[in-house]
Each structure stands twice: as structure tokens, then as C-alpha cells.
Coordinates of C-alpha atoms in Angstrom, one line a residue:
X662 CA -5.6 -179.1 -99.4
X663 CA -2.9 -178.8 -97.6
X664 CA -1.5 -181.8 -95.2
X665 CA 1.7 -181.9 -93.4
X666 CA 3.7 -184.8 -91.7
X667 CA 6.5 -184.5 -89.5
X668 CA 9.1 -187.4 -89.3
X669 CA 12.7 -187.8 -87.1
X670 CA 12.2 -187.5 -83.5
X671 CA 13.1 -190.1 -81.3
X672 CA 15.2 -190.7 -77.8
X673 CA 18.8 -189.1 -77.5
X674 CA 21.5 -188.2 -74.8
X675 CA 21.5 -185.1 -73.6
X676 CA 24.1 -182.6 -75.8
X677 CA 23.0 -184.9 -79.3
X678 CA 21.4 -183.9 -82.1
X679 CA 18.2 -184.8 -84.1
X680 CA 16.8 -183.5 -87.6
X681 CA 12.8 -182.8 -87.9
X682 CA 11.3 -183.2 -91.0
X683 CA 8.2 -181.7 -91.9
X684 CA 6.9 -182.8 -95.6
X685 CA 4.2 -181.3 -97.1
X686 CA 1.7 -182.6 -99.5
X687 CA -1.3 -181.3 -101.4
X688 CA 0.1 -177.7 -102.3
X689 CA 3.7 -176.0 -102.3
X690 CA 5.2 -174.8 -99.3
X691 CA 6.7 -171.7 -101.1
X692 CA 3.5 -169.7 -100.6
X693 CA 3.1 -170.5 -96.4
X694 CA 5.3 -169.2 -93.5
X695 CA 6.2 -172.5 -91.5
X696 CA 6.7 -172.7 -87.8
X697 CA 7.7 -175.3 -85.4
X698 CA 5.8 -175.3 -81.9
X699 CA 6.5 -178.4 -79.3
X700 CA 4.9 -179.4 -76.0
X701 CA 6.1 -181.1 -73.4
X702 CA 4.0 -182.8 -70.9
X703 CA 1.9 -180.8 -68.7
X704 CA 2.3 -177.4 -70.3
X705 CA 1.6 -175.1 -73.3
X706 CA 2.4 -175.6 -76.6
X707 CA 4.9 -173.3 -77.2
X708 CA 6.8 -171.6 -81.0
X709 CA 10.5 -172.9 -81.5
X710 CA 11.2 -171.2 -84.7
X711 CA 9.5 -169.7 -88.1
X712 CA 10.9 -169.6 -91.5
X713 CA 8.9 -166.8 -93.9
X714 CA 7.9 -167.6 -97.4
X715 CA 9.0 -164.9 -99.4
X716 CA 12.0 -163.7 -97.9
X717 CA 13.4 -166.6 -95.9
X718 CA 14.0 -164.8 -92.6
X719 CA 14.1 -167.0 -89.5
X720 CA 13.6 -166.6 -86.0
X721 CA 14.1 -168.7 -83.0
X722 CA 12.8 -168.9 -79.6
X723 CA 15.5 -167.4 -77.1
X724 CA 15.9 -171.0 -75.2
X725 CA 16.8 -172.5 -78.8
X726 CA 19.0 -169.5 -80.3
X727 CA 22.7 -171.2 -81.4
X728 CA 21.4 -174.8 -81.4
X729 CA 18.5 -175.2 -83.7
X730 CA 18.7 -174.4 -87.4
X731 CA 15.3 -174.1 -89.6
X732 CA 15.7 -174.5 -93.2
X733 CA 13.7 -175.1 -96.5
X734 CA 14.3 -177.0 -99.3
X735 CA 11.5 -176.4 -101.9
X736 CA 12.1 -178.8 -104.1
X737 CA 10.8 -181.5 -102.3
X738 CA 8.9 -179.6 -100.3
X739 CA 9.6 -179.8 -96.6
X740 CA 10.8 -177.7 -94.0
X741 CA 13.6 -179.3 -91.1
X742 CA 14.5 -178.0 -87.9
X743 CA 18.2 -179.3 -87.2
X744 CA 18.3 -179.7 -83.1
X745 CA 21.9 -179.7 -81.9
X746 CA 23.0 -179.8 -78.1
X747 CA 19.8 -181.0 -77.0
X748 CA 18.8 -180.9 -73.5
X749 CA 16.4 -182.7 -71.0
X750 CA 14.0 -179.6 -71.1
X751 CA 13.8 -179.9 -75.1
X752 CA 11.8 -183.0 -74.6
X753 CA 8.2 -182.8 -76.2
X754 CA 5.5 -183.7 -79.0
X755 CA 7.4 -181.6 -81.9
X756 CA 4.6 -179.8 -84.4
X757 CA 5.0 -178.4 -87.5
X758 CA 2.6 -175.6 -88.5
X759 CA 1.5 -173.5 -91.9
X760 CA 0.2 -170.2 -92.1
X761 CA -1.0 -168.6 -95.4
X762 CA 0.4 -165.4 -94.8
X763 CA 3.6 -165.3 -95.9
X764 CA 5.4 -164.2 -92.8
X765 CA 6.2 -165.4 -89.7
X766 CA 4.5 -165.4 -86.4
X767 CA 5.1 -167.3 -83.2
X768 CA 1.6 -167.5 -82.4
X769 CA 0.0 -170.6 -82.1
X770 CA -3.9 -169.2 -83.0
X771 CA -2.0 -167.6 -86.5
X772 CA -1.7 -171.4 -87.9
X773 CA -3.9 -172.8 -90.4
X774 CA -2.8 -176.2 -90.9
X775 CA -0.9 -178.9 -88.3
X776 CA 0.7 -182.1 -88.7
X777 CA 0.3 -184.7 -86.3
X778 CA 3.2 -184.4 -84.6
X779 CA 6.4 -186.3 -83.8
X780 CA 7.8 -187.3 -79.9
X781 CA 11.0 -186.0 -79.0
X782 CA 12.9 -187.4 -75.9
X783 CA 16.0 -186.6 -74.4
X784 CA 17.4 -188.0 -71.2
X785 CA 20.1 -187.1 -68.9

């Protein structure tokens, strides 16, 4: 089975940085495509970015592109989004998600496993 935990979010300024972790527990990572989805209060949950499995592409959601960095590091098996230049409208519940295909997607329905979530806040 499959669990997930995500760990690192917390209050900044606007323009600082923070670094998600999501650690993974129960079976390797290497086999799942692993995207990051937030919320922020009153609205949809929404895909931030998607590592693949077997080749390691990345993608990014437009309003993200040149400040967040998703990366994997399979020996201890856990995935981090690195959130530079943060802004107001980046504030949300942060989620880490797992898909069993190996490939990406930026749908939310495509996920087959969720962690809890962690709160991310940034003021002006």
C-alpha cells in the first residue's frame, strides 16, 4: 500500500522560498508519476507540476514556470517541489498525488493515492 506525507510548508514573505517534501512509504516511487495539486480557499484544486516515472520529464503549470522546480530523489523515496519567488496568490493546502501509470497528467481524477496535505501561506 501506498501512503504519502507531505512535510515543509509554512508562512513566508512574498518573493521567499519554501521546499515541499512529499515522502512516500509502503512501495517505491520509481514505478508512479507524481504530481503536486494545491488549493487555495474558495476554489478548485488545481495541478502545479508532474514528474514521470520512467523518463523524468516535468511539467509545470504556466502561473509556476521559472519558480518552482520538481525533483526526485529515489533513494529515499520522496519527491520535492522547490517554490522560489512566492507570491500572495501561491497561498493554499499543497497535495501531493501518485498515479500508477508511469506518466504524467495534470488531472486531478488520474490520481490514485493523496497525502494529506500541507498549508502554504504567503503574505504581502
Amino acid at each position: 500500500q501506498l501512503q504519502l506525507v507531505e512535510s515543509g510548508g509554512g508562512l513566508v514573505q512574498h518573493g521567499g522560498f519554501l521546499r515541499l517534501s512529499c515522502a512516500a512509504s509502503g512501495v517505491t516511487l520509481d514505478y508512479y508519476a507524481i504530481g503536486w495539486f494545491r488549493q487555495a480557499p474558495g476554489k478548485e484544486r488545481e495541478g502545479v507540476s508532474c514528474i514521470s516515472s520512467s523518463s523524468g520529464r516535468t511539467y509545470y503549470a504556466n502561473s509556476v514556470k521559472g519558480r518552482f522546480t520538481i525533483s526526485r530523489d529515489n533513494a529515499k523515496n520522496t519527491v520535492y517541489l522547490q517554490m522560489n519567488s512566492l507570491k500572495p496568490e501561491d497561498t493554499g493546502i499543497y497535495y501531493c498525488a501518485a498515479r500508477t501509470p508511469y506518466y504524467c497528467s495534470g488531472q486531478r481524477d488520474d490520481y490514485d493515492y493523496w497525502g494529506q496535505g500541507t498549508q502554504v501561506t504567503v503574505s504581502s
